[in-house]
Amino acid sequence: TQLLEQSPQFLSIQEGENLTVYCNSSSVFSSLQWYRQEPGEGPVLLVTVVTGGEVKKLKRLTFQFGDARKDSSLHITAAQPGDTGLYLCAGGLKGETSGSRLTFGEGTQLTVNP
Amino acid sequence: DTGVSQNPRHKITKRGQNVTFRCDPISEHNRLYWYRQTLGQGPEFLTYFQNEAQLEKSRLLSDRFSAERPKGSFSTLEIQRTEQGDSAMYLCASSFFSLAGGLYNEQFFGPGTRLTVL
């Protein structure tokens, strides 16, 4: 059983469209990160959220942490081919030692077609 | 470039051989993590160090796996008697941990070592 469930698993859209990726859990997280990973490379950190209800924006990307700190979403506005990649959510479980392991979701593979 | 580096980037070995991977973290980071990622999955935690002390090992980590960080800088991950099921991307990450940092647990990943066991 995955502690972090991401949906959808695969998403193929046209350039200029908007999209939202979801990351859900029945567990509470102290913090949650979003990463983007390209084939054959390691994940690259996009954002960290720690406060329930927190919203962070990074250019065309908007990240939200749920009020109960059990879920998060990533919204991309006007997607571009350069946004193509595997989007991973990961978090530190509440109750685990701070700064220890990250628990990852399975990822959402996004393809933006020109 | 002062990011996390990993060597080698690719390793092909025969079943039963031993392999060793190296990770050089970001220089000021005191914590170093190893994860394993198979195709279509997110990374899975293996172990982590604070300075030279190994603080946690996953139950996924069999006795054939051992990791060290002898001087609190670079780390090595050794797999003995490799099996085909060990084929995966092995990722290293580092972070700077301090109690003052609060709940942030920002880990920065290297490019990974792709292991193929034939």
Coordinates of N, CA and C in Angstrom, one line a residue:
Chain A
T1 N 0.8 -1.2 0.0 CA 0.0 0.0 0.0 C 0.9 1.2 0.0
Q2 N 0.6 2.1 -1.0 CA 1.4 3.4 -1.1 C 0.9 4.3 0.0
L3 N 1.8 4.9 0.7 CA 1.5 5.9 1.7 C 1.0 7.2 1.0
L4 N 1.7 7.5 -0.1 CA 1.3 8.7 -0.9 C 0.8 8.2 -2.3
E5 N -0.4 8.6 -2.6 CA -1.0 8.2 -3.9 C -1.1 9.4 -4.8
Q6 N -0.5 9.2 -6.0 CA -0.5 10.3 -6.9 C -1.5 10.0 -8.0
S7 N -2.2 11.1 -8.5 CA -3.0 10.9 -9.7 C -3.0 12.1 -10.5
P8 N -3.2 12.0 -11.8 CA -3.2 10.7 -12.5 C -1.7 10.2 -12.6
Q9 N -1.6 8.9 -13.0 CA -0.3 8.3 -13.2 C 0.3 8.8 -14.5
F10 N -0.5 9.0 -15.5 CA 0.0 9.5 -16.8 C -0.9 10.6 -17.3
L11 N -0.3 11.6 -17.9 CA -1.1 12.8 -18.4 C -0.4 13.3 -19.6
S12 N -1.1 13.3 -20.7 CA -0.6 13.8 -22.0 C -1.5 14.9 -22.5
I13 N -1.0 16.1 -22.6 CA -1.8 17.3 -23.0 C -1.1 18.1 -24.0
Q14 N -1.8 19.1 -24.6 CA -1.3 19.9 -25.6 C -0.7 21.2 -25.0
E15 N 0.3 21.7 -25.6 CA 0.9 23.0 -25.1 C -0.2 24.1 -24.9
G16 N -0.1 24.8 -23.8 CA -1.0 25.8 -23.5 C -2.1 25.4 -22.6
E17 N -2.3 24.1 -22.4 CA -3.4 23.7 -21.5 C -3.0 23.8 -20.1
N18 N -4.0 23.8 -19.2 CA -3.7 23.8 -17.8 C -3.9 22.3 -17.2
L19 N -3.2 22.0 -16.1 CA -3.4 20.7 -15.5 C -3.2 20.8 -14.0
T20 N -3.7 19.8 -13.4 CA -3.5 19.6 -11.9 C -3.2 18.2 -11.6
V21 N -2.1 18.0 -10.8 CA -1.7 16.7 -10.3 C -2.0 16.6 -8.8
Y22 N -2.4 15.5 -8.3 CA -2.8 15.3 -6.9 C -1.9 14.3 -6.2
C23 N -1.8 14.6 -4.9 CA -0.9 13.7 -4.1 C -1.7 13.6 -2.8
N24 N -2.2 12.3 -2.5 CA -3.1 12.1 -1.4 C -2.6 11.0 -0.4
S25 N -2.9 11.2 0.8 CA -2.5 10.2 1.8 C -3.6 10.2 3.0
S26 N -3.6 9.1 3.7 CA -4.4 9.0 4.9 C -3.6 9.4 6.1
S27 N -2.3 9.6 5.9 CA -1.3 10.0 7.0 C -1.0 11.5 6.9
V28 N -0.6 12.0 8.0 CA -0.3 13.4 8.2 C 1.2 13.6 7.9
F29 N 1.6 14.6 7.2 CA 3.0 14.9 6.9 C 3.4 16.2 7.5
S30 N 4.6 16.1 8.0 CA 5.2 17.4 8.6 C 5.6 18.3 7.5
S31 N 6.0 17.8 6.4 CA 6.4 18.7 5.3 C 6.2 17.8 4.0
L32 N 6.1 18.5 2.9 CA 5.9 17.8 1.7 C 6.7 18.6 0.6
Q33 N 7.3 17.8 -0.3 CA 8.1 18.4 -1.3 C 7.6 17.9 -2.7
W34 N 7.8 18.7 -3.7 CA 7.5 18.3 -5.1 C 8.8 18.3 -5.8
Y35 N 9.1 17.2 -6.6 CA 10.3 17.1 -7.4 C 9.8 16.9 -8.8
R36 N 10.8 17.2 -9.8 CA 10.6 16.9 -11.2 C 11.8 16.1 -11.6
Q37 N 11.6 15.0 -12.3 CA 12.6 14.1 -12.7 C 12.6 13.8 -14.2
E38 N 13.7 13.9 -14.8 CA 13.8 13.6 -16.2 C 14.5 12.2 -16.4
P39 N 14.3 11.6 -17.5 CA 14.8 10.2 -17.7 C 16.3 10.1 -17.5
G40 N 16.8 9.2 -16.7 CA 18.2 9.0 -16.4 C 18.8 10.0 -15.5
E41 N 18.0 10.8 -14.9 CA 18.5 11.8 -14.0 C 17.9 11.7 -12.6
G42 N 18.5 12.4 -11.6 CA 17.9 12.4 -10.3 C 16.8 13.4 -10.2
P43 N 15.9 13.3 -9.2 CA 14.8 14.3 -9.0 C 15.4 15.6 -8.6
V44 N 14.7 16.7 -9.1 CA 15.1 18.1 -8.8 C 14.0 18.7 -8.0
L45 N 14.4 19.2 -6.9 CA 13.5 19.8 -5.9 C 12.8 21.1 -6.5
L46 N 11.5 21.1 -6.5 CA 10.7 22.3 -7.0 C 10.3 23.2 -5.8
V47 N 9.7 22.6 -4.8 CA 9.2 23.4 -3.7 C 9.0 22.5 -2.4
T48 N 9.0 23.2 -1.3 CA 8.7 22.5 0.0 C 7.6 23.3 0.7
V49 N 6.5 22.6 1.2 CA 5.5 23.2 1.9 C 5.4 22.5 3.3
V50 N 5.1 23.3 4.3 CA 5.1 22.8 5.7 C 3.9 23.2 6.5
T51 N 3.1 24.2 6.1 CA 2.0 24.7 6.8 C 0.7 24.3 6.1
G52 N -0.2 23.7 6.9 CA -1.5 23.4 6.3 C -2.2 24.5 5.7
G53 N -2.7 24.3 4.4 CA -3.3 25.4 3.7 C -2.3 26.3 2.9
E54 N -1.1 26.0 3.0 CA 0.0 26.9 2.4 C -0.1 26.8 0.9
V55 N 0.0 27.9 0.2 CA 0.1 27.9 -1.3 C 1.4 28.6 -1.7
K56 N 2.1 28.0 -2.6 CA 3.4 28.6 -3.1 C 3.3 28.6 -4.6
K57 N 3.8 29.7 -5.2 CA 3.8 29.8 -6.6 C 5.3 29.9 -7.1
L58 N 5.5 29.2 -8.2 CA 6.8 29.2 -8.8 C 6.5 29.4 -10.3
K59 N 6.6 30.6 -10.8 CA 6.2 31.0 -12.1 C 4.8 30.4 -12.5
R60 N 4.7 29.5 -13.4 CA 3.4 29.0 -13.8 C 3.0 27.8 -13.0
L61 N 3.7 27.4 -12.0 CA 3.4 26.3 -11.1 C 2.9 26.8 -9.8
T62 N 1.7 26.2 -9.3 CA 1.1 26.6 -8.1 C 1.0 25.3 -7.2
F63 N 1.6 25.4 -6.0 CA 1.5 24.2 -5.1 C 0.7 24.5 -3.9
Q64 N -0.1 23.6 -3.5 CA -1.0 23.8 -2.3 C -0.8 22.6 -1.4
F65 N -0.7 22.8 -0.1 CA -0.7 21.8 0.9 C -2.1 21.8 1.6
G66 N -2.7 20.7 1.7 CA -4.0 20.6 2.3 C -4.1 21.1 3.8
D67 N -5.2 21.5 4.2 CA -5.4 22.0 5.6 C -4.9 21.0 6.6
A68 N -5.3 19.8 6.4 CA -4.9 18.7 7.3 C -3.5 18.1 7.1
R69 N -2.8 18.6 6.2 CA -1.5 18.2 5.8 C -1.4 16.7 5.4
K70 N -2.5 16.3 4.7 CA -2.5 14.9 4.3 C -2.5 14.8 2.7
D71 N -2.6 16.0 2.1 CA -2.7 16.0 0.6 C -2.1 17.3 0.1
S72 N -1.8 17.2 -1.2 CA -1.2 18.4 -1.9 C -1.6 18.3 -3.4
S73 N -1.5 19.5 -4.0 CA -1.7 19.5 -5.4 C -0.7 20.4 -6.1
L74 N -0.5 20.1 -7.4 CA 0.4 20.9 -8.2 C -0.4 21.3 -9.4
H75 N -0.5 22.6 -9.7 CA -1.3 23.1 -10.8 C -0.3 23.8 -11.8
I76 N -0.3 23.5 -13.0 CA 0.5 24.1 -14.0 C -0.4 24.9 -15.0
T77 N -0.1 26.1 -15.2 CA -0.9 27.0 -16.1 C -0.1 27.1 -17.4
A78 N -0.8 27.0 -18.5 CA -0.3 27.1 -19.8 C 1.0 26.3 -20.0
A79 N 0.8 25.0 -19.9 CA 1.9 24.0 -20.0 C 2.7 24.2 -21.2
Q80 N 4.0 24.0 -21.1 CA 5.0 24.0 -22.2 C 5.7 22.7 -22.3
P81 N 6.2 22.4 -23.5 CA 6.9 21.1 -23.7 C 8.1 20.9 -22.7
G82 N 8.7 22.0 -22.2 CA 9.7 21.9 -21.2 C 9.3 21.5 -19.9
D83 N 7.9 21.4 -19.7 CA 7.4 20.9 -18.4 C 7.3 19.4 -18.4
T84 N 7.5 18.8 -19.5 CA 7.5 17.3 -19.6 C 8.5 16.7 -18.6
G85 N 8.0 15.7 -17.9 CA 8.8 15.0 -16.9 C 8.0 14.2 -15.9
L86 N 8.6 13.5 -15.0 CA 8.0 12.8 -13.9 C 7.9 13.7 -12.7
Y87 N 6.7 13.9 -12.3 CA 6.5 14.8 -11.1 C 6.2 13.9 -9.9
L88 N 7.1 14.1 -8.9 CA 7.0 13.2 -7.7 C 6.7 14.1 -6.4
C89 N 5.7 13.6 -5.6 CA 5.6 14.2 -4.3 C 6.3 13.4 -3.3
A90 N 6.8 14.0 -2.2 CA 7.5 13.2 -1.2 C 7.3 14.0 0.1
G91 N 7.3 13.3 1.2 CA 7.1 14.0 2.5 C 7.8 13.3 3.6
G92 N 7.9 14.0 4.7 CA 8.3 13.5 6.0 C 7.1 13.2 6.8
L93 N 6.9 12.0 7.2 CA 5.7 11.7 8.0 C 5.8 12.3 9.4
K94 N 4.7 12.8 9.8 CA 4.6 13.3 11.2 C 4.8 12.2 12.1
G95 N 5.7 12.4 13.1 CA 6.0 11.4 14.1 C 7.3 10.7 13.8
E96 N 7.8 10.8 12.5 CA 9.1 10.3 12.3 C 10.1 11.4 12.6
T97 N 11.3 11.0 12.8 CA 12.4 11.9 13.2 C 12.5 13.0 12.1
S98 N 12.6 14.2 12.5 CA 12.7 15.3 11.6 C 14.0 15.2 10.8
G99 N 13.9 15.4 9.5 CA 15.1 15.3 8.7 C 15.5 13.9 8.3
S100 N 14.6 13.0 8.5 CA 15.0 11.6 8.2 C 14.5 11.2 6.8
R101 N 13.9 10.0 6.6 CA 13.6 9.6 5.3 C 12.4 10.4 4.7
L102 N 12.5 10.4 3.3 CA 11.3 10.9 2.6 C 10.5 9.7 2.1
T103 N 9.2 9.9 2.1 CA 8.3 8.9 1.5 C 7.8 9.4 0.2
F104 N 8.0 8.7 -0.9 CA 7.6 9.2 -2.2 C 6.3 8.6 -2.7
G105 N 5.6 9.3 -3.5 CA 4.6 8.8 -4.3 C 5.2 8.1 -5.6
E106 N 4.3 7.5 -6.4 CA 4.8 6.8 -7.5 C 5.1 7.7 -8.7
G107 N 4.6 8.9 -8.6 CA 4.9 9.9 -9.7 C 3.8 10.0 -10.7
T108 N 3.7 11.2 -11.3 CA 2.9 11.4 -12.5 C 3.7 11.8 -13.7
Q109 N 3.6 11.0 -14.7 CA 4.4 11.2 -15.9 C 3.6 12.2 -16.8
L110 N 4.1 13.4 -16.9 CA 3.5 14.4 -17.8 C 4.2 14.6 -19.1
T111 N 3.4 14.6 -20.1 CA 3.9 14.8 -21.5 C 3.2 16.0 -22.1
V112 N 3.9 17.0 -22.4 CA 3.3 18.2 -23.1 C 3.7 18.2 -24.5
N113 N 2.7 18.1 -25.4 CA 3.0 18.0 -26.8 C 2.9 19.4 -27.5
P114 N 3.9 19.7 -28.3 CA 3.9 21.0 -29.0 C 2.8 21.2 -30.0
Chain B
D1 N 30.5 23.0 -10.5 CA 29.2 22.6 -10.1 C 29.3 22.0 -8.7
T2 N 28.5 22.5 -7.7 CA 28.7 22.1 -6.3 C 27.5 21.2 -5.9
G3 N 26.8 20.6 -6.8 CA 25.7 19.7 -6.5 C 26.2 18.3 -6.0
V4 N 25.3 17.4 -5.8 CA 25.6 16.1 -5.4 C 26.1 15.3 -6.6
S5 N 27.2 14.6 -6.5 CA 27.7 13.8 -7.6 C 27.8 12.4 -7.2
Q6 N 27.6 11.5 -8.2 CA 27.6 10.1 -8.0 C 28.4 9.4 -9.1
N7 N 29.1 8.4 -8.7 CA 30.0 7.6 -9.7 C 29.9 6.1 -9.3
P8 N 29.9 5.3 -10.4 CA 29.7 5.6 -11.8 C 28.3 6.0 -12.1
R9 N 28.0 6.5 -13.3 CA 26.6 6.8 -13.7 C 25.9 5.5 -14.1
H10 N 26.7 4.6 -14.7 CA 26.1 3.4 -15.1 C 27.0 2.2 -14.7
K11 N 26.4 1.1 -14.3 CA 27.2 -0.1 -14.0 C 26.5 -1.3 -14.5
I12 N 27.2 -2.1 -15.3 CA 26.6 -3.4 -15.7 C 27.5 -4.5 -15.1
T13 N 26.8 -5.4 -14.4 CA 27.6 -6.5 -13.8 C 26.9 -7.8 -14.0
K14 N 27.6 -8.9 -13.7 CA 27.0 -10.2 -13.7 C 26.5 -10.6 -12.4
R15 N 25.5 -11.4 -12.4 CA 24.9 -11.9 -11.1 C 26.0 -12.5 -10.3
G16 N 26.0 -12.2 -9.0 CA 27.0 -12.8 -8.1 C 28.2 -11.9 -7.8
Q17 N 28.4 -10.9 -8.7 CA 29.5 -10.0 -8.5 C 29.2 -8.9 -7.4
N18 N 30.2 -8.4 -6.9 CA 30.1 -7.2 -5.9 C 30.2 -5.9 -6.7
V19 N 29.5 -4.9 -6.3 CA 29.6 -3.6 -6.9 C 29.6 -2.5 -5.7
T20 N 30.3 -1.4 -6.0 CA 30.4 -0.3 -5.1 C 30.1 1.0 -5.8
F21 N 29.2 1.8 -5.2 CA 28.9 3.1 -5.8 C 29.4 4.2 -4.8
R22 N 29.7 5.3 -5.4 CA 30.2 6.5 -4.5 C 29.3 7.7 -4.7
C23 N 29.1 8.4 -3.6 CA 28.3 9.6 -3.6 C 29.1 10.7 -2.9
D24 N 29.2 11.8 -3.5 CA 29.8 13.0 -2.9 C 28.7 14.1 -2.7
P25 N 28.4 14.4 -1.5 CA 27.3 15.3 -1.2 C 27.7 16.8 -1.4
I26 N 26.7 17.6 -1.3 CA 27.0 19.1 -1.3 C 27.9 19.3 -0.1
S27 N 28.9 20.1 -0.2 CA 30.0 20.1 0.8 C 29.6 20.5 2.2
E28 N 28.7 21.4 2.3 CA 28.3 21.9 3.7 C 27.2 21.0 4.3
H29 N 26.7 20.0 3.6 CA 25.6 19.2 4.1 C 26.1 18.1 5.0
N30 N 25.4 18.0 6.1 CA 25.8 17.0 7.1 C 25.0 15.7 7.0
R31 N 23.9 15.6 6.3 CA 23.1 14.4 6.1 C 23.2 13.9 4.7
L32 N 23.3 12.6 4.6 CA 23.4 11.9 3.3 C 22.5 10.7 3.3
Y33 N 21.7 10.6 2.2 CA 20.7 9.6 2.1 C 20.9 8.7 0.8
W34 N 20.6 7.4 0.9 CA 20.5 6.6 -0.2 C 19.1 6.1 -0.5
Y35 N 18.7 6.1 -1.7 CA 17.4 5.6 -2.2 C 17.6 4.7 -3.4
R36 N 16.6 3.9 -3.6 CA 16.6 3.0 -4.8 C 15.3 3.3 -5.6
Q37 N 15.4 3.4 -6.9 CA 14.2 3.6 -7.7 C 14.2 2.6 -8.9
T38 N 13.1 1.9 -9.0 CA 12.9 1.0 -10.1 C 11.9 1.7 -11.1
L39 N 11.9 1.2 -12.3 CA 11.1 1.8 -13.4 C 9.6 1.9 -13.0
G40 N 9.1 3.1 -13.2 CA 7.7 3.3 -12.9 C 7.3 3.5 -11.4
Q41 N 8.3 3.6 -10.6 CA 8.1 3.8 -9.2 C 8.8 5.1 -8.7
G42 N 8.4 5.5 -7.5 CA 9.1 6.6 -6.9 C 10.3 6.0 -6.1
P43 N 11.2 6.8 -5.7 CA 12.4 6.3 -4.9 C 11.9 5.7 -3.6
E44 N 12.7 4.7 -3.2 CA 12.4 4.1 -1.9 C 13.7 4.3 -1.0
F45 N 13.4 4.7 0.2 CA 14.5 4.9 1.2 C 15.3 3.7 1.5
L46 N 16.6 3.8 1.6 CA 17.4 2.7 2.0 C 18.1 3.0 3.3
T47 N 18.8 4.1 3.4 CA 19.6 4.4 4.7 C 20.0 5.9 4.7
Y48 N 20.3 6.4 5.9 CA 20.9 7.7 5.9 C 21.9 7.9 7.0
F49 N 22.7 8.9 6.8 CA 23.8 9.2 7.7 C 23.7 10.7 8.2
Q50 N 24.1 10.9 9.4 CA 24.4 12.3 9.9 C 25.9 12.3 10.2
N51 N 26.6 13.1 9.5 CA 28.1 13.0 9.5 C 28.5 11.6 9.2
E52 N 29.3 10.9 10.1 CA 29.7 9.6 9.8 C 28.8 8.5 10.4
A53 N 27.8 8.9 11.2 CA 26.9 8.0 11.9 C 25.7 7.6 11.0
Q54 N 25.6 6.2 10.9 CA 24.4 5.7 10.1 C 23.2 5.7 11.1
L55 N 22.2 6.5 10.9 CA 21.1 6.7 11.8 C 20.0 5.8 11.6
E56 N 19.7 5.4 10.3 CA 18.6 4.5 10.1 C 18.9 3.7 8.8
K57 N 18.4 2.4 8.9 CA 18.4 1.5 7.7 C 17.0 1.0 7.5
S58 N 16.6 1.0 6.2 CA 15.3 0.4 5.9 C 15.3 -1.1 6.1
R59 N 14.1 -1.6 6.4 CA 14.0 -3.1 6.5 C 14.1 -3.7 5.1
L60 N 14.0 -2.8 4.0 CA 14.2 -3.3 2.7 C 15.7 -3.7 2.4
L61 N 16.6 -3.1 3.2 CA 18.0 -3.3 3.0 C 18.5 -4.6 3.5
S62 N 18.8 -5.6 2.5 CA 19.2 -6.9 3.0 C 20.6 -6.8 3.5
D63 N 21.1 -8.0 4.0 CA 22.4 -8.1 4.5 C 23.5 -7.9 3.5
R64 N 23.1 -8.1 2.2 CA 24.0 -7.9 1.1 C 24.4 -6.5 0.8
F65 N 23.6 -5.6 1.4 CA 23.9 -4.1 1.2 C 24.6 -3.6 2.4
S66 N 25.6 -2.7 2.1 CA 26.2 -2.0 3.2 C 26.6 -0.6 2.8
A67 N 26.5 0.3 3.6 CA 26.8 1.7 3.3 C 27.7 2.2 4.4
E68 N 28.6 3.1 3.9 CA 29.6 3.8 4.9 C 29.7 5.2 4.5
R69 N 30.1 6.0 5.5 CA 30.4 7.4 5.3 C 31.5 7.7 6.3
P70 N 32.7 7.2 6.1 CA 33.8 7.1 7.1 C 34.3 8.4 7.6
K71 N 34.3 9.4 6.8 CA 34.8 10.7 7.3 C 33.7 11.8 7.3
G72 N 32.5 11.3 7.2 CA 31.4 12.3 7.2 C 31.3 13.1 6.0
S73 N 32.1 12.7 4.9 CA 32.0 13.5 3.6 C 31.3 12.6 2.6
F74 N 32.1 11.9 1.7 CA 31.5 11.0 0.7 C 31.0 9.7 1.4
S75 N 30.2 9.0 0.6 CA 29.7 7.8 1.1 C 29.8 6.7 0.0
T76 N 29.9 5.5 0.4 CA 29.9 4.4 -0.5 C 28.7 3.4 -0.2
L77 N 28.1 2.8 -1.2 CA 27.1 1.8 -1.1 C 27.6 0.6 -1.8
E78 N 27.8 -0.5 -1.1 CA 28.2 -1.8 -1.6 C 27.1 -2.8 -1.7
I79 N 27.0 -3.5 -2.8 CA 26.1 -4.6 -2.9 C 26.9 -5.9 -3.1
Q80 N 26.8 -6.8 -2.3 CA 27.5 -8.1 -2.5 C 26.6 -9.1 -3.1
R81 N 27.3 -10.0 -3.9 CA 26.5 -11.1 -4.5 C 25.3 -10.6 -5.2
T82 N 25.5 -9.7 -6.2 CA 24.3 -9.1 -6.8 C 23.3 -10.1 -7.4
E83 N 22.1 -9.7 -7.4 CA 21.0 -10.5 -8.0 C 20.3 -9.6 -9.0
Q84 N 19.6 -10.3 -9.9 CA 18.9 -9.5 -11.0 C 17.9 -8.5 -10.4
G85 N 17.3 -8.9 -9.3 CA 16.4 -8.0 -8.6 C 17.0 -6.7 -8.1
D86 N 18.3 -6.6 -8.0 CA 19.0 -5.4 -7.6 C 19.1 -4.4 -8.7
S87 N 18.7 -4.7 -9.9 CA 18.8 -3.8 -11.0 C 17.8 -2.6 -10.7
A88 N 18.4 -1.4 -10.7 CA 17.6 -0.2 -10.3 C 18.5 1.0 -10.5
M89 N 17.9 2.1 -10.3 CA 18.7 3.4 -10.2 C 18.9 3.6 -8.7
Y90 N 20.2 3.8 -8.3 CA 20.5 4.1 -6.9 C 20.8 5.6 -6.8
L91 N 20.0 6.2 -6.0 CA 20.1 7.7 -5.9 C 20.6 8.1 -4.5
C92 N 21.5 9.1 -4.5 CA 22.0 9.7 -3.3 C 21.5 11.1 -3.2
A93 N 21.2 11.5 -1.9 CA 20.7 12.9 -1.7 C 21.5 13.4 -0.5
S94 N 21.5 14.7 -0.3 CA 22.1 15.3 0.9 C 21.3 16.5 1.3
S95 N 21.4 16.8 2.6 CA 20.7 17.9 3.2 C 21.5 18.5 4.3
F96 N 21.2 19.7 4.7 CA 21.8 20.3 5.9 C 20.7 20.3 6.9
F97 N 20.9 19.5 8.0 CA 19.9 19.4 9.0 C 20.4 20.2 10.3
S98 N 19.5 21.0 10.8 CA 19.7 21.6 12.1 C 18.4 21.7 12.8
L99 N 18.4 21.7 14.1 CA 17.1 21.8 14.8 C 16.4 23.1 14.5
A100 N 17.2 24.2 14.3 CA 16.7 25.5 14.0 C 16.0 25.5 12.6
G101 N 16.3 24.5 11.8 CA 15.7 24.5 10.5 C 14.2 24.0 10.5
G102 N 13.8 23.6 11.6 CA 12.3 23.2 11.8 C 12.0 22.0 11.0
L103 N 10.8 22.1 10.3 CA 10.2 21.0 9.6 C 10.7 20.8 8.2
Y104 N 11.5 21.8 7.7 CA 12.0 21.6 6.3 C 12.9 20.4 6.3
N105 N 12.8 19.6 5.3 CA 13.6 18.4 5.1 C 14.0 18.4 3.7
E106 N 14.7 19.4 3.2 CA 15.0 19.6 1.8 C 16.2 18.7 1.4
Q107 N 15.9 17.7 0.6 CA 17.0 16.8 0.2 C 17.3 17.1 -1.3
F108 N 18.5 17.2 -1.6 CA 19.0 17.4 -3.0 C 19.6 16.2 -3.5
F109 N 19.2 15.8 -4.7 CA 19.6 14.5 -5.2 C 20.7 14.6 -6.3
G110 N 21.5 13.6 -6.3 CA 22.5 13.4 -7.4 C 21.8 12.8 -8.6
P111 N 22.6 12.6 -9.7 CA 22.1 12.1 -10.9 C 21.8 10.6 -10.9
G112 N 22.3 9.9 -9.9 CA 22.0 8.5 -9.8 C 23.0 7.6 -10.4
T113 N 23.1 6.3 -10.0 CA 23.8 5.3 -10.7 C 22.9 4.2 -11.1
R114 N 22.9 4.0 -12.4 CA 22.0 2.9 -13.0 C 22.7 1.6 -13.0
L115 N 22.2 0.7 -12.2 CA 22.8 -0.7 -12.1 C 22.0 -1.7 -12.9
T116 N 22.6 -2.4 -13.7 CA 22.0 -3.5 -14.5 C 22.7 -4.8 -14.1
V117 N 22.0 -5.8 -13.6 CA 22.6 -7.1 -13.2 C 22.1 -8.1 -14.2
L118 N 23.1 -8.7 -15.0 CA 22.7 -9.6 -16.0 C 22.7 -11.1 -15.5

